[in-house]
Amino acid sequence: MTYNELKNEENKYVMNTYGRCPIALDHGKGATLWDVEGKKYIDLASGIGVNCMGYDNQILIDAITQQAHKIMHASNLFTTEPMVQVAKKLVEKTHLNGKVFFANSGAESNEGAIKLARKYSFDKYGEGRYKIVTLVNSFHGRTVTTLKATGQDRFHNYFFPFTEGFDYAVANDIDDVRRKADDMTCAIMMELVQGEGGVLPLEQEFVKQVEALCREKDMLLIIDEVQTGIGRTGSLFAFQQYGIRPDVVTMAKGLGGGVPIGAVLAADTCCNVLTPGTHATTFGGTPLVCASANAVLDHVGDPKFLHEVKEKGEYLKNGILALGKDSIHGVRGMGLMLGIIVDEGKHSAFANKLIENGVLAITAGKNAVRLLPPLIISKEEMDEALAVMAKVF
């Protein structure tokens, strides 16, 4: 079908909940995509950080195909090998000595972490210690509860009443965190790089201070790695570059390389809190998605691959800065999670212009053009994207 034919059908049958770009993607190879009209795009968005291993990746195709021939879904009333393998790899690669609960998305993973934190506190202290402190400019999901956990007022509309028990502290302000983390608080939840908030990395000293505060007050430290995890920042998880030991790590996006999966990794401090009947999901840890996740972890979890992600991030960042364009006010982020800083309010126009010229990019916050390319992106693909940026900026 042509784009216009698809769009007419979409307008008729699909809810209008997204501000879609006027293209219909069809197929890809590596970090390059083509639409139904045959136009080529260098992908610097990867499905908002999901397609970490790019497109038409034979490693993922083989893993998914082989599992599809065996069994695609099994109820969690039974054990399956792919699920156990993914959990083992996550625990061993993070050295948290804990256990994993599997979900289907980042929001669902964060919901699980919230329930775990509240039960942890309830089991030890009884009722009344349920509050979770998050950060201003954070983003934790689209469910009624994770929207309330999100520290951005623009998301707090339409769907009242929200779940109670959240407060927001200013990032990199430990005094404000201390004020908000009162005797009713059971956990502090943070993204180490605020993605939707504007690609804003937290300061290392602040993160260490929050960790110390959690230990002091027996609050769980929850690190939301939905966007930063699975190699995105140049380590398997961003917390590994901050020198901290979280109690809970949530993940999704890149974990499945393109198939929907999320996970809650609880360290040995709280890995036995959720017991039979206290939490569940039908599709969590299903064999098909776990087969893909196993392939992703084997590939992305390799130290050499992670080192290359850091090198690619530096290459892309330096290439953008070398353009010397007055409209670019800097580049921030970690690894291949980067934000090009432009005048406030102009980020959408720049992202749209990049897309028109064959580079897929998205936005974040008030002034960032956000780049989340597939981790396997080649130097040639980055150079091609930089050439388009030189024109657009």
mmCIF file of C-alpha atoms in Angstrom:
data_model
loop_
_atom_site.group_PDB
_atom_site.id
_atom_site.type_symbol
_atom_site.label_atom_id
_atom_site.label_comp_id
_atom_site.label_asym_id
_atom_site.label_seq_id
_atom_site.Cartn_x
_atom_site.Cartn_y
_atom_site.Cartn_z
ATOM 1 C CA MET A 1 0.000 0.000 0.000
ATOM 2 C CA THR A 2 1.089 3.593 -0.573
ATOM 3 C CA TYR A 3 1.488 5.991 2.330
ATOM 4 C CA ASN A 4 -1.756 7.793 1.487
ATOM 5 C CA GLU A 5 -3.668 4.522 1.302
ATOM 6 C CA LEU A 6 -2.264 3.412 4.663
ATOM 7 C CA LYS A 7 -3.005 6.780 6.250
ATOM 8 C CA ASN A 8 -6.611 6.695 5.113
ATOM 9 C CA GLU A 9 -7.022 3.234 6.633
ATOM 10 C CA GLU A 10 -5.277 4.332 9.826
ATOM 11 C CA ASN A 11 -7.524 7.366 10.224
ATOM 12 C CA LYS A 12 -10.513 5.069 9.899
ATOM 13 C CA TYR A 13 -9.470 2.257 12.239
ATOM 14 C CA VAL A 14 -6.699 3.413 14.645
ATOM 15 C CA MET A 15 -7.143 5.713 17.655
ATOM 16 C CA ASN A 16 -5.548 9.105 17.100
ATOM 17 C CA THR A 17 -3.243 9.068 20.145
ATOM 18 C CA TYR A 18 0.076 9.841 18.429
ATOM 19 C CA GLY A 19 1.425 12.802 16.491
ATOM 20 C CA ARG A 20 2.827 10.579 13.771
ATOM 21 C CA CYS A 21 5.384 11.691 11.197
ATOM 22 C CA PRO A 22 4.021 11.588 7.621
ATOM 23 C CA ILE A 23 5.880 8.406 6.645
ATOM 24 C CA ALA A 24 5.116 4.688 6.810
ATOM 25 C CA LEU A 25 8.172 2.558 7.545
ATOM 26 C CA ASP A 26 8.502 -0.731 5.678
ATOM 27 C CA HIS A 27 11.863 -2.484 6.184
ATOM 28 C CA GLY A 28 15.435 -1.967 7.319
ATOM 29 C CA LYS A 29 19.003 -3.240 7.432
ATOM 30 C CA GLY A 30 21.517 -2.361 10.123
ATOM 31 C CA ALA A 31 20.679 1.180 11.252
ATOM 32 C CA THR A 32 19.042 2.134 7.950
ATOM 33 C CA LEU A 33 15.321 2.081 7.181
ATOM 34 C CA TRP A 34 13.157 2.477 4.064
ATOM 35 C CA ASP A 35 9.539 3.606 3.908
ATOM 36 C CA VAL A 36 6.783 2.188 1.711
ATOM 37 C CA GLU A 37 7.646 4.722 -0.993
ATOM 38 C CA GLY A 38 11.278 3.531 -1.055
ATOM 39 C CA LYS A 39 12.822 6.571 0.664
ATOM 40 C CA LYS A 40 15.904 5.838 2.790
ATOM 41 C CA TYR A 41 16.462 6.991 6.387
ATOM 42 C CA ILE A 42 19.399 6.715 8.799
ATOM 43 C CA ASP A 43 17.748 5.700 12.048
ATOM 44 C CA LEU A 44 18.921 7.697 15.069
ATOM 45 C CA ALA A 45 15.843 6.807 17.122
ATOM 46 C CA SER A 46 15.637 2.953 17.032
ATOM 47 C CA GLY A 47 11.973 2.874 18.000
ATOM 48 C CA ILE A 48 12.756 5.089 21.024
ATOM 49 C CA GLY A 49 15.713 2.990 22.098
ATOM 50 C CA VAL A 50 14.170 -0.422 21.446
ATOM 51 C CA ASN A 51 15.884 -1.724 18.296
ATOM 52 C CA CYS A 52 19.330 -1.847 19.874
ATOM 53 C CA MET A 53 20.606 -4.457 17.402
ATOM 54 C CA GLY A 54 19.165 -2.750 14.354
ATOM 55 C CA TYR A 55 17.123 -4.330 11.589
ATOM 56 C CA ASP A 56 17.252 -7.648 9.732
ATOM 57 C CA ASN A 57 19.653 -8.895 12.400
ATOM 58 C CA GLN A 58 20.352 -12.564 11.750
ATOM 59 C CA ILE A 59 21.238 -13.255 15.400
ATOM 60 C CA LEU A 60 17.765 -12.186 16.546
ATOM 61 C CA ILE A 61 16.005 -13.782 13.569
ATOM 62 C CA ASP A 62 17.616 -17.153 14.300
ATOM 63 C CA ALA A 63 16.856 -17.000 18.023
ATOM 64 C CA ILE A 64 13.203 -16.072 17.494
ATOM 65 C CA THR A 65 12.688 -18.570 14.658
ATOM 66 C CA GLN A 66 14.167 -21.489 16.566
ATOM 67 C CA GLN A 67 12.009 -20.730 19.605
ATOM 68 C CA ALA A 68 8.884 -20.243 17.473
ATOM 69 C CA HIS A 69 9.304 -23.825 16.245
ATOM 70 C CA LYS A 70 9.268 -25.036 19.862
ATOM 71 C CA ILE A 71 6.828 -22.977 21.960
ATOM 72 C CA MET A 72 5.995 -19.279 21.823
ATOM 73 C CA HIS A 73 3.997 -18.830 25.013
ATOM 74 C CA ALA A 74 3.614 -20.749 28.249
ATOM 75 C CA SER A 75 1.676 -19.793 31.347
ATOM 76 C CA ASN A 76 3.766 -18.744 34.343
ATOM 77 C CA LEU A 77 2.314 -21.781 36.090
ATOM 78 C CA PHE A 78 5.165 -23.617 34.348
ATOM 79 C CA THR A 79 8.933 -23.165 34.024
ATOM 80 C CA THR A 80 10.631 -22.534 30.664
ATOM 81 C CA GLU A 81 14.331 -22.520 29.878
ATOM 82 C CA PRO A 82 14.609 -19.155 28.016
ATOM 83 C CA MET A 83 13.094 -17.286 30.982
ATOM 84 C CA VAL A 84 15.497 -18.854 33.464
ATOM 85 C CA GLN A 85 18.470 -18.125 31.174
ATOM 86 C CA VAL A 86 17.620 -14.413 30.865
ATOM 87 C CA ALA A 87 17.186 -14.061 34.629
ATOM 88 C CA LYS A 88 20.526 -15.786 35.281
ATOM 89 C CA LYS A 89 22.360 -13.507 32.831
ATOM 90 C CA LEU A 90 20.850 -10.349 34.316
ATOM 91 C CA VAL A 91 21.736 -11.366 37.863
ATOM 92 C CA GLU A 92 25.265 -12.478 37.010
ATOM 93 C CA LYS A 93 26.093 -9.500 34.790
ATOM 94 C CA THR A 94 24.966 -6.986 37.438
ATOM 95 C CA HIS A 95 26.437 -8.770 40.491
ATOM 96 C CA LEU A 96 23.314 -7.879 42.485
ATOM 97 C CA ASN A 97 22.826 -11.483 43.715
ATOM 98 C CA GLY A 98 19.083 -11.088 43.357
ATOM 99 C CA LYS A 99 16.125 -12.311 41.342
ATOM 100 C CA VAL A 100 14.043 -11.160 38.357
ATOM 101 C CA PHE A 101 10.348 -10.618 37.714
ATOM 102 C CA PHE A 102 9.430 -10.431 34.020
ATOM 103 C CA ALA A 103 6.942 -7.941 32.597
ATOM 104 C CA ASN A 104 6.006 -6.593 29.150
ATOM 105 C CA SER A 105 6.951 -2.906 29.167
ATOM 106 C CA GLY A 106 8.782 -0.187 31.046
ATOM 107 C CA ALA A 107 5.639 1.117 32.706
ATOM 108 C CA GLU A 108 4.703 -2.363 33.878
ATOM 109 C CA SER A 109 8.226 -2.919 35.195
ATOM 110 C CA ASN A 110 8.034 0.323 37.165
ATOM 111 C CA GLU A 111 4.606 -0.671 38.518
ATOM 112 C CA GLY A 112 6.192 -3.889 39.758
ATOM 113 C CA ALA A 113 9.025 -1.991 41.428
ATOM 114 C CA ILE A 114 6.548 0.323 43.146
ATOM 115 C CA LYS A 115 4.564 -2.636 44.496
ATOM 116 C CA LEU A 116 7.761 -4.333 45.641
ATOM 117 C CA ALA A 117 8.932 -1.210 47.510
ATOM 118 C CA ARG A 118 5.619 -0.745 49.278
ATOM 119 C CA LYS A 119 5.411 -4.387 50.300
ATOM 120 C CA TYR A 120 9.024 -4.308 51.516
ATOM 121 C CA SER A 121 8.150 -1.445 53.836
ATOM 122 C CA PHE A 122 4.779 -2.889 54.849
ATOM 123 C CA ASP A 123 6.385 -6.203 55.815
ATOM 124 C CA LYS A 124 8.956 -4.459 58.026
ATOM 125 C CA TYR A 125 7.105 -1.407 59.366
ATOM 126 C CA GLY A 126 3.376 -1.922 58.769
ATOM 127 C CA GLU A 127 0.982 0.558 57.190
ATOM 128 C CA GLY A 128 1.709 4.251 56.594
ATOM 129 C CA ARG A 129 5.188 4.035 55.049
ATOM 130 C CA TYR A 130 4.286 4.015 51.365
ATOM 131 C CA LYS A 131 5.562 7.241 49.758
ATOM 132 C CA ILE A 132 8.004 7.130 46.849
ATOM 133 C CA VAL A 133 10.141 10.131 45.960
ATOM 134 C CA THR A 134 10.972 10.684 42.300
ATOM 135 C CA LEU A 135 12.673 13.593 40.561
ATOM 136 C CA VAL A 136 11.371 16.658 38.787
ATOM 137 C CA ASN A 137 11.576 16.096 34.986
ATOM 138 C CA SER A 138 11.434 12.328 35.446
ATOM 139 C CA PHE A 139 9.348 9.981 33.313
ATOM 140 C CA HIS A 140 8.288 6.540 34.533
ATOM 141 C CA GLY A 141 5.400 5.428 32.309
ATOM 142 C CA ARG A 142 1.854 5.939 31.044
ATOM 143 C CA THR A 143 -0.271 3.955 33.499
ATOM 144 C CA VAL A 144 -2.280 5.847 36.106
ATOM 145 C CA THR A 145 0.311 5.024 38.780
ATOM 146 C CA THR A 146 3.486 5.587 36.742
ATOM 147 C CA LEU A 147 2.079 8.858 35.380
ATOM 148 C CA LYS A 148 1.783 10.032 38.983
ATOM 149 C CA ALA A 149 5.342 8.843 39.623
ATOM 150 C CA THR A 150 6.441 11.015 36.687
ATOM 151 C CA GLY A 151 7.737 14.392 37.855
ATOM 152 C CA GLN A 152 6.348 16.477 34.995
ATOM 153 C CA ASP A 153 3.126 18.458 35.461
ATOM 154 C CA ARG A 154 2.228 18.275 31.768
ATOM 155 C CA PHE A 155 1.476 14.569 32.164
ATOM 156 C CA HIS A 156 -0.770 15.119 35.190
ATOM 157 C CA ASN A 157 -4.055 15.871 33.487
ATOM 158 C CA TYR A 158 -7.324 14.298 32.335
ATOM 159 C CA PHE A 159 -7.103 11.037 34.279
ATOM 160 C CA PHE A 160 -7.841 12.096 37.869
ATOM 161 C CA PRO A 161 -7.749 10.789 40.518
ATOM 162 C CA PHE A 162 -4.211 9.445 40.358
ATOM 163 C CA THR A 163 -2.639 6.908 42.687
ATOM 164 C CA GLU A 164 -1.526 8.563 45.912
ATOM 165 C CA GLY A 165 1.885 8.408 47.531
ATOM 166 C CA PHE A 166 4.399 10.257 45.333
ATOM 167 C CA ASP A 167 6.486 13.384 45.824
ATOM 168 C CA TYR A 168 9.065 15.077 43.603
ATOM 169 C CA ALA A 169 12.515 16.392 44.463
ATOM 170 C CA VAL A 170 14.791 18.575 42.358
ATOM 171 C CA ALA A 171 17.500 16.592 40.569
ATOM 172 C CA ASN A 172 21.044 17.125 41.878
ATOM 173 C CA ASP A 173 19.698 18.811 45.045
ATOM 174 C CA ILE A 174 20.294 16.400 47.922
ATOM 175 C CA ASP A 175 18.810 18.844 50.449
ATOM 176 C CA ASP A 176 15.504 18.811 48.596
ATOM 177 C CA VAL A 177 15.585 15.007 48.453
ATOM 178 C CA ARG A 178 16.155 14.907 52.215
ATOM 179 C CA ARG A 179 13.183 17.231 52.760
ATOM 180 C CA LYS A 180 10.876 15.101 50.635
ATOM 181 C CA ALA A 181 12.093 11.711 51.957
ATOM 182 C CA ASP A 182 10.231 11.826 55.271
ATOM 183 C CA ASP A 183 9.214 9.046 57.656
ATOM 184 C CA MET A 184 6.409 7.984 55.283
ATOM 185 C CA THR A 185 8.888 7.237 52.462
ATOM 186 C CA CYS A 186 9.699 3.667 51.424
ATOM 187 C CA ALA A 187 11.775 4.306 48.277
ATOM 188 C CA ILE A 188 13.492 6.788 45.994
ATOM 189 C CA MET A 189 13.163 6.140 42.254
ATOM 190 C CA MET A 190 15.421 7.821 39.665
ATOM 191 C CA GLU A 191 16.556 7.698 36.063
ATOM 192 C CA LEU A 192 20.306 8.288 35.921
ATOM 193 C CA VAL A 193 19.838 10.053 32.594
ATOM 194 C CA GLN A 194 16.430 11.674 32.351
ATOM 195 C CA GLY A 195 15.406 10.735 28.816
ATOM 196 C CA GLU A 196 11.982 12.295 28.249
ATOM 197 C CA GLY A 197 13.000 15.143 30.550
ATOM 198 C CA GLY A 198 15.673 16.334 28.110
ATOM 199 C CA VAL A 199 18.568 13.813 28.142
ATOM 200 C CA LEU A 200 19.774 15.091 31.515
ATOM 201 C CA PRO A 201 22.494 13.006 33.236
ATOM 202 C CA LEU A 202 22.475 13.158 37.024
ATOM 203 C CA GLU A 203 25.617 14.263 38.860
ATOM 204 C CA GLN A 204 27.654 11.380 40.273
ATOM 205 C CA GLU A 205 28.050 12.905 43.740
ATOM 206 C CA PHE A 206 24.292 13.481 43.998
ATOM 207 C CA VAL A 207 23.541 9.872 43.058
ATOM 208 C CA LYS A 208 25.984 8.590 45.679
ATOM 209 C CA GLN A 209 24.361 10.872 48.284
ATOM 210 C CA VAL A 210 20.914 9.514 47.439
ATOM 211 C CA GLU A 211 22.243 5.979 47.819
ATOM 212 C CA ALA A 212 23.657 6.851 51.250
ATOM 213 C CA LEU A 213 20.334 8.397 52.287
ATOM 214 C CA CYS A 214 18.488 5.243 51.294
ATOM 215 C CA ARG A 215 20.837 3.128 53.384
ATOM 216 C CA GLU A 216 20.483 5.529 56.330
ATOM 217 C CA LYS A 217 16.667 5.408 56.310
ATOM 218 C CA ASP A 218 16.127 1.847 55.018
ATOM 219 C CA MET A 219 14.451 3.089 51.848
ATOM 220 C CA LEU A 220 14.819 1.097 48.635
ATOM 221 C CA LEU A 221 16.864 2.694 45.863
ATOM 222 C CA ILE A 222 15.033 2.055 42.576
ATOM 223 C CA ILE A 223 16.923 2.854 39.371
ATOM 224 C CA ASP A 224 14.719 3.158 36.293
ATOM 225 C CA GLU A 225 16.874 1.862 33.433
ATOM 226 C CA VAL A 226 14.044 1.457 30.929
ATOM 227 C CA GLN A 227 15.810 3.781 28.492
ATOM 228 C CA THR A 228 19.395 3.785 29.796
ATOM 229 C CA GLY A 229 19.736 0.015 30.178
ATOM 230 C CA ILE A 230 20.959 -2.751 27.857
ATOM 231 C CA GLY A 231 24.122 -1.028 26.671
ATOM 232 C CA ARG A 232 22.574 2.317 25.761
ATOM 233 C CA THR A 233 25.039 4.389 27.818
ATOM 234 C CA GLY A 234 28.123 2.256 27.145
ATOM 235 C CA SER A 235 27.732 -0.133 30.076
ATOM 236 C CA LEU A 236 25.092 -2.831 30.355
ATOM 237 C CA PHE A 237 23.309 -0.572 32.863
ATOM 238 C CA ALA A 238 24.020 3.076 33.578
ATOM 239 C CA PHE A 239 24.242 2.481 37.337
ATOM 240 C CA GLN A 240 27.456 0.547 36.719
ATOM 241 C CA GLN A 241 29.126 3.830 35.722
ATOM 242 C CA TYR A 242 27.912 5.585 38.878
ATOM 243 C CA GLY A 243 29.470 3.188 41.370
ATOM 244 C CA ILE A 244 26.240 2.431 43.221
ATOM 245 C CA ARG A 245 24.396 -0.748 44.203
ATOM 246 C CA PRO A 246 20.643 -0.322 43.624
ATOM 247 C CA ASP A 247 18.043 -2.377 45.438
ATOM 248 C CA VAL A 248 15.839 -2.534 42.343
ATOM 249 C CA VAL A 249 16.571 -1.987 38.632
ATOM 250 C CA THR A 250 13.783 -1.750 36.068
ATOM 251 C CA MET A 251 14.300 -2.309 32.351
ATOM 252 C CA ALA A 252 12.484 -2.823 29.042
ATOM 253 C CA LYS A 253 13.043 -1.220 25.593
ATOM 254 C CA GLY A 254 16.333 -2.691 24.312
ATOM 255 C CA LEU A 255 16.119 -5.897 26.364
ATOM 256 C CA GLY A 256 14.190 -7.738 23.649
ATOM 257 C CA GLY A 257 15.841 -6.111 20.651
ATOM 258 C CA GLY A 258 12.411 -5.302 19.206
ATOM 259 C CA VAL A 259 9.976 -7.640 20.940
ATOM 260 C CA PRO A 260 8.011 -6.448 24.007
ATOM 261 C CA ILE A 261 9.623 -7.380 27.320
ATOM 262 C CA GLY A 262 10.305 -5.694 30.625
ATOM 263 C CA ALA A 263 11.885 -6.840 33.874
ATOM 264 C CA VAL A 264 12.284 -5.942 37.531
ATOM 265 C CA LEU A 265 15.658 -6.979 38.923
ATOM 266 C CA ALA A 266 15.692 -6.977 42.717
ATOM 267 C CA ALA A 267 18.977 -7.275 44.589
ATOM 268 C CA ASP A 268 19.508 -9.645 47.493
ATOM 269 C CA THR A 269 18.249 -6.878 49.822
ATOM 270 C CA CYS A 270 14.659 -7.352 48.644
ATOM 271 C CA CYS A 271 14.462 -10.185 46.097
ATOM 272 C CA ASN A 272 12.149 -12.310 48.236
ATOM 273 C CA VAL A 273 9.539 -9.607 48.946
ATOM 274 C CA LEU A 274 7.106 -10.552 46.176
ATOM 275 C CA THR A 275 5.681 -13.979 46.955
ATOM 276 C CA PRO A 276 3.178 -16.235 45.110
ATOM 277 C CA GLY A 277 -0.068 -14.343 44.514
ATOM 278 C CA THR A 278 1.307 -10.849 45.249
ATOM 279 C CA HIS A 279 2.217 -9.977 41.650
ATOM 280 C CA ALA A 280 1.753 -11.534 38.210
ATOM 281 C CA THR A 281 1.300 -10.923 34.484
ATOM 282 C CA THR A 282 0.124 -13.233 31.723
ATOM 283 C CA PHE A 283 2.808 -12.597 29.120
ATOM 284 C CA GLY A 284 5.798 -11.864 31.362
ATOM 285 C CA GLY A 285 8.835 -14.000 30.551
ATOM 286 C CA THR A 286 7.171 -15.836 27.686
ATOM 287 C CA PRO A 287 9.619 -18.107 25.773
ATOM 288 C CA LEU A 288 9.561 -16.219 22.456
ATOM 289 C CA VAL A 289 10.579 -12.841 23.874
ATOM 290 C CA CYS A 290 13.074 -14.407 26.270
ATOM 291 C CA ALA A 291 14.764 -16.214 23.366
ATOM 292 C CA SER A 292 15.297 -12.803 21.781
ATOM 293 C CA ALA A 293 16.439 -11.272 25.086
ATOM 294 C CA ASN A 294 19.000 -14.053 25.536
ATOM 295 C CA ALA A 295 20.478 -13.231 22.135
ATOM 296 C CA VAL A 296 20.553 -9.526 22.980
ATOM 297 C CA LEU A 297 22.309 -10.071 26.318
ATOM 298 C CA ASP A 298 24.887 -12.404 24.786
ATOM 299 C CA HIS A 299 25.745 -9.803 22.141
ATOM 300 C CA VAL A 300 25.272 -6.463 23.900
ATOM 301 C CA GLY A 301 26.639 -7.743 27.205
ATOM 302 C CA ASP A 302 30.063 -8.410 25.698
ATOM 303 C CA PRO A 303 32.619 -5.926 27.155
ATOM 304 C CA LYS A 304 34.126 -5.320 23.709
ATOM 305 C CA PHE A 305 30.714 -4.405 22.296
ATOM 306 C CA LEU A 306 30.014 -2.039 25.203
ATOM 307 C CA HIS A 307 33.385 -0.351 24.689
ATOM 308 C CA GLU A 308 32.476 0.184 21.045
ATOM 309 C CA VAL A 309 29.187 1.817 22.094
ATOM 310 C CA LYS A 310 31.145 4.368 24.132
ATOM 311 C CA GLU A 311 33.465 5.013 21.196
ATOM 312 C CA LYS A 312 30.530 5.449 18.814
ATOM 313 C CA GLY A 313 28.888 7.848 21.248
ATOM 314 C CA GLU A 314 32.018 9.985 21.400
ATOM 315 C CA TYR A 315 32.379 9.881 17.612
ATOM 316 C CA LEU A 316 28.801 11.015 17.054
ATOM 317 C CA LYS A 317 28.959 13.669 19.777
ATOM 318 C CA ASN A 318 32.252 15.105 18.508
ATOM 319 C CA GLY A 319 30.966 15.001 14.935
ATOM 320 C CA ILE A 320 27.921 17.067 15.900
ATOM 321 C CA LEU A 321 30.010 19.602 17.827
ATOM 322 C CA ALA A 322 32.474 19.827 14.915
ATOM 323 C CA LEU A 323 29.667 21.031 12.664
ATOM 324 C CA GLY A 324 30.185 24.412 14.314
ATOM 325 C CA LYS A 325 26.592 25.502 13.779
ATOM 326 C CA ASP A 326 25.294 28.453 15.809
ATOM 327 C CA SER A 327 21.954 26.697 16.306
ATOM 328 C CA ILE A 328 23.654 23.882 18.288
ATOM 329 C CA HIS A 329 24.328 24.901 21.894
ATOM 330 C CA GLY A 330 25.919 21.646 23.028
ATOM 331 C CA VAL A 331 25.458 17.890 23.230
ATOM 332 C CA ARG A 332 24.740 16.031 26.472
ATOM 333 C CA GLY A 333 24.178 12.426 27.424
ATOM 334 C CA MET A 334 26.077 9.157 27.777
ATOM 335 C CA GLY A 335 27.092 6.582 25.180
ATOM 336 C CA LEU A 336 24.533 6.453 22.384
ATOM 337 C CA MET A 337 21.919 8.359 24.364
ATOM 338 C CA LEU A 338 22.513 11.935 23.271
ATOM 339 C CA GLY A 339 20.635 15.231 23.220
ATOM 340 C CA ILE A 340 21.503 18.039 20.800
ATOM 341 C CA ILE A 341 20.698 21.261 22.646
ATOM 342 C CA VAL A 342 18.950 23.967 20.587
ATOM 343 C CA ASP A 343 16.886 27.056 21.364
ATOM 344 C CA GLU A 344 13.914 26.275 23.598
ATOM 345 C CA GLY A 345 10.869 25.355 21.567
ATOM 346 C CA LYS A 346 12.777 24.745 18.340
ATOM 347 C CA HIS A 347 13.676 21.094 18.933
ATOM 348 C CA SER A 348 10.550 19.757 17.205
ATOM 349 C CA ALA A 349 11.166 21.825 14.082
ATOM 350 C CA PHE A 350 14.754 20.566 13.868
ATOM 351 C CA ALA A 351 13.698 16.940 14.405
ATOM 352 C CA ASN A 352 11.039 17.242 11.700
ATOM 353 C CA LYS A 353 13.549 18.767 9.299
ATOM 354 C CA LEU A 354 15.997 15.941 9.957
ATOM 355 C CA ILE A 355 13.272 13.397 9.192
ATOM 356 C CA GLU A 356 12.367 15.201 5.974
ATOM 357 C CA ASN A 357 16.013 14.948 4.926
ATOM 358 C CA GLY A 358 16.413 11.256 5.748
ATOM 359 C CA VAL A 359 17.497 11.059 9.415
ATOM 360 C CA LEU A 360 15.073 9.778 12.054
ATOM 361 C CA ALA A 361 15.372 11.732 15.306
ATOM 362 C CA ILE A 362 13.037 12.493 18.204
ATOM 363 C CA THR A 363 12.768 15.189 20.874
ATOM 364 C CA ALA A 364 13.054 15.422 24.650
ATOM 365 C CA GLY A 365 12.304 18.100 27.213
ATOM 366 C CA LYS A 366 12.051 21.685 26.017
ATOM 367 C CA ASN A 367 15.204 22.030 23.930
ATOM 368 C CA ALA A 368 16.762 18.665 23.010
ATOM 369 C CA VAL A 369 16.824 16.739 19.751
ATOM 370 C CA ARG A 370 17.191 13.226 21.135
ATOM 371 C CA LEU A 371 19.362 10.578 19.462
ATOM 372 C CA LEU A 372 19.020 6.870 20.356
ATOM 373 C CA PRO A 373 20.502 5.028 17.367
ATOM 374 C CA PRO A 374 20.792 1.250 17.175
ATOM 375 C CA LEU A 375 23.900 0.230 19.104
ATOM 376 C CA ILE A 376 25.213 -1.576 16.007
ATOM 377 C CA ILE A 377 25.221 1.623 13.900
ATOM 378 C CA SER A 378 28.242 1.832 11.599
ATOM 379 C CA LYS A 379 30.668 4.723 11.139
ATOM 380 C CA GLU A 380 29.406 5.084 7.563
ATOM 381 C CA GLU A 381 25.817 5.446 8.759
ATOM 382 C CA MET A 382 26.861 8.012 11.382
ATOM 383 C CA ASP A 383 28.793 9.979 8.753
ATOM 384 C CA GLU A 384 25.765 9.969 6.486
ATOM 385 C CA ALA A 385 23.619 11.280 9.340
ATOM 386 C CA LEU A 386 26.185 13.968 10.195
ATOM 387 C CA ALA A 387 26.159 15.170 6.595
ATOM 388 C CA VAL A 388 22.384 15.646 6.821
ATOM 389 C CA MET A 389 22.756 17.425 10.195
ATOM 390 C CA ALA A 390 25.265 19.844 8.663
ATOM 391 C CA LYS A 391 22.597 20.825 6.153
ATOM 392 C CA VAL A 392 19.659 20.969 8.590
ATOM 393 C CA PHE A 393 21.353 22.817 11.449
#
